GROMACS .gro file of C-alpha atoms in nm:
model
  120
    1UNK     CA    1   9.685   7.572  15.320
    2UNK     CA    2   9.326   7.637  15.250
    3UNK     CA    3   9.207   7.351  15.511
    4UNK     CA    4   9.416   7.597  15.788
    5UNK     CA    5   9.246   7.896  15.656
    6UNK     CA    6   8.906   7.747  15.709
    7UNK     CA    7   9.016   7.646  16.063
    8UNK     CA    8   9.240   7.982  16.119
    9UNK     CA    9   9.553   7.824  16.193
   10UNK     CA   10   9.361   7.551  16.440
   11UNK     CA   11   9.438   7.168  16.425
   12UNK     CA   12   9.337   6.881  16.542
   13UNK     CA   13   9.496   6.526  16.670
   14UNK     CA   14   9.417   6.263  16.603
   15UNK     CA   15   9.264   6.446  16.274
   16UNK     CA   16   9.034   6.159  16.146
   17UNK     CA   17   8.771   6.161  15.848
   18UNK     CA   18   8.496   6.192  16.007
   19UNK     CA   19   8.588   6.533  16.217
   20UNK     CA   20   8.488   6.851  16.121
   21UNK     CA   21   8.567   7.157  16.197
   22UNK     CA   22   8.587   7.530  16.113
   23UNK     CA   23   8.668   7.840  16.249
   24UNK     CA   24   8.586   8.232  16.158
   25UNK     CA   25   8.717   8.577  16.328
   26UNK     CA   26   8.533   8.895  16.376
   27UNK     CA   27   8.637   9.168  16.609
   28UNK     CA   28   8.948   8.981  16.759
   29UNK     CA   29   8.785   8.689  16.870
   30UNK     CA   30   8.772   8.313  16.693
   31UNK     CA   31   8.449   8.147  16.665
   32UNK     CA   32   8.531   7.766  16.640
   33UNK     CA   33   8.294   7.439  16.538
   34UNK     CA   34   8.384   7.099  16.612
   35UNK     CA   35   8.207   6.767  16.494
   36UNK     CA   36   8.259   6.424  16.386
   37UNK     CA   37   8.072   6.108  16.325
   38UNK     CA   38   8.184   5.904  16.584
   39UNK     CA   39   8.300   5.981  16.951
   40UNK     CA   40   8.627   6.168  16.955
   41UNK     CA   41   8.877   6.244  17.171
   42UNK     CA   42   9.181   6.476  17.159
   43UNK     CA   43   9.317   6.759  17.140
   44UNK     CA   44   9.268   7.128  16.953
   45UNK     CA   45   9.618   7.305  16.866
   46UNK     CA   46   9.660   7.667  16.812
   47UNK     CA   47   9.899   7.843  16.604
   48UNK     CA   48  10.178   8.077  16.680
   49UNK     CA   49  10.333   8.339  16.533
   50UNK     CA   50  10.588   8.136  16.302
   51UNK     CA   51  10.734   8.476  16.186
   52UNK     CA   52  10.864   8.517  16.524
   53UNK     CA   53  10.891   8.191  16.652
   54UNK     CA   54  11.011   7.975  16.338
   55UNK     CA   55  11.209   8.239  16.119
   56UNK     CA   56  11.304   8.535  16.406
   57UNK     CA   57  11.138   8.783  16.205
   58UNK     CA   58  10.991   9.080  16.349
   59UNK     CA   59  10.745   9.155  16.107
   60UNK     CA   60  10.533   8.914  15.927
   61UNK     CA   61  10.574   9.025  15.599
   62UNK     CA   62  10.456   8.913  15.268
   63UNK     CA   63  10.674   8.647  15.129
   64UNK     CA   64  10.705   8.383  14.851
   65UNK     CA   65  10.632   8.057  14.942
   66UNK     CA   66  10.466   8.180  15.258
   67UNK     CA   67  10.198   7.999  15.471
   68UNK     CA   68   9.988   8.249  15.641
   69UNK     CA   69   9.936   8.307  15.989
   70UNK     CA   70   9.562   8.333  16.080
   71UNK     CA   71   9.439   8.351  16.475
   72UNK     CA   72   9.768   8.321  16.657
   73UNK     CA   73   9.821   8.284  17.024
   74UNK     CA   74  10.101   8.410  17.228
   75UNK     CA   75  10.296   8.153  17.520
   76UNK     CA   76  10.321   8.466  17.778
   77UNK     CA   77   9.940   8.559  17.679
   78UNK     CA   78   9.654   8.430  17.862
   79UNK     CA   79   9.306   8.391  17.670
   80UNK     CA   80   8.930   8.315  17.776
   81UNK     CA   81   8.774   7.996  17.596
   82UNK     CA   82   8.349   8.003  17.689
   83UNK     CA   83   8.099   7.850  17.518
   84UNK     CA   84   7.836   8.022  17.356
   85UNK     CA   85   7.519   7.880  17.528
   86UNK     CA   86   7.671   7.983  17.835
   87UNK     CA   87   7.847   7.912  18.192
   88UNK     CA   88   8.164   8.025  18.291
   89UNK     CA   89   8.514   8.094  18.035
   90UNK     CA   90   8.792   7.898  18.077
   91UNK     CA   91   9.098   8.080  18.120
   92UNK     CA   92   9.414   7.925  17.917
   93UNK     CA   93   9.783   8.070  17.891
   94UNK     CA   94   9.897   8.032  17.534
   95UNK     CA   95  10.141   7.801  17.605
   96UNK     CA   96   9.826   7.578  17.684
   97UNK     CA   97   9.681   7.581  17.357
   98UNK     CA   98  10.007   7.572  17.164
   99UNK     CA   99  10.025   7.241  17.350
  100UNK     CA  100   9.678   7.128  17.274
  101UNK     CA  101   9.338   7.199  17.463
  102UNK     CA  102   9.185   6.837  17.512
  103UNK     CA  103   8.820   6.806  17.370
  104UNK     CA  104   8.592   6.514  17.416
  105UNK     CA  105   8.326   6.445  17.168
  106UNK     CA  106   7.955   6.266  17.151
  107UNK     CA  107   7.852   6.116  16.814
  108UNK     CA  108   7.685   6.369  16.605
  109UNK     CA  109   7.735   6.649  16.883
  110UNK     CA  110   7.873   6.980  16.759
  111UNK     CA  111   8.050   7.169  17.000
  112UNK     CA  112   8.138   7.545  16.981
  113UNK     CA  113   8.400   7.788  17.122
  114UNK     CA  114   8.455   8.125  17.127
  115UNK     CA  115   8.839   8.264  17.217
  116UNK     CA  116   8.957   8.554  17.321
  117UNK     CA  117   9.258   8.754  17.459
  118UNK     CA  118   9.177   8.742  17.855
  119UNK     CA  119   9.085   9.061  18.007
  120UNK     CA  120   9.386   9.159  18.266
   0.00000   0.00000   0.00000
C-alpha cells in the first residue's frame, strides 16, 4: 500500500529491482518519474476507480480494510500526457492507460510525465 501511494495508484510491468519510480499531485494533475539501472521496456498502468468499478459503489467511502484510490483515470475520459522539457502532449483515452502506456527506457535516463484531464 505505501509503494502505490508513492506512485499514486501507478504501476509498472515488468516491475524489476532496478526501476524506480514516483509520482506526486498538485492542482489535478500527476507529476510522474521513471528510472532504472538498466534499459527497460514496458508498460505504465493507471488506476481506476475500484469503488465504482470493483465493488459498484457510488461513493468511495472510508472503509476497513480499504486500499485507497490515489490519481484515478476514467475509460470514457480522455487525458493529455507531455513532458515537461517540452514538445507536444499526447492525448490518451483512459481506457489506454488502464491498459498500459508503453515506455522505453535508456540506462540511467530518468524520464518525466505530467497528466492531465484533456481539455474538451
Amino acid at each position: 500500500m505505501y509503494a502505490l501511494w508513492k506512485t499514486r495508484g501507478v504501476t509498472a510491468r515488468p516491475w524489476r529491482d532496478d526501476l524506480y519510480y514516483g509520482a506526486t499531485e498538485a492542482d489535478g494533475l500527476l507529476y510522474l518519474s521513471v528510472v532504472a539501472d538498466r534499459a527497460w521496456k514496458g508498460k505504465l498502468l493507471f488506476d481506476r476507480q475500484r469503488h465504482r468499478d470493483v465493488l459498484h459503489l457510488r461513493l468511495d467511502y472510508p472503509r476497513i480494510n480499504q486500499f485507497p484510490e490515489w490519481f484515478t483515470v476514467e475509460s470514457g475520459k480522455r487525458y493529455e500526457v507531455r513532458e515537461p522539457t517540452g514538445g507536444p502532449p499526447r492525448t490518451y483515452t483512459g481506457a489506454q492507460l488502464l491498459e498500459g502506456v508503453e515506455v522505453e527506457l535508456d540506462p540511467g535516463v530518468e524520464r518525466r510525465w505530467i497528466v492531465a484531464p484533456a481539455r474538451d
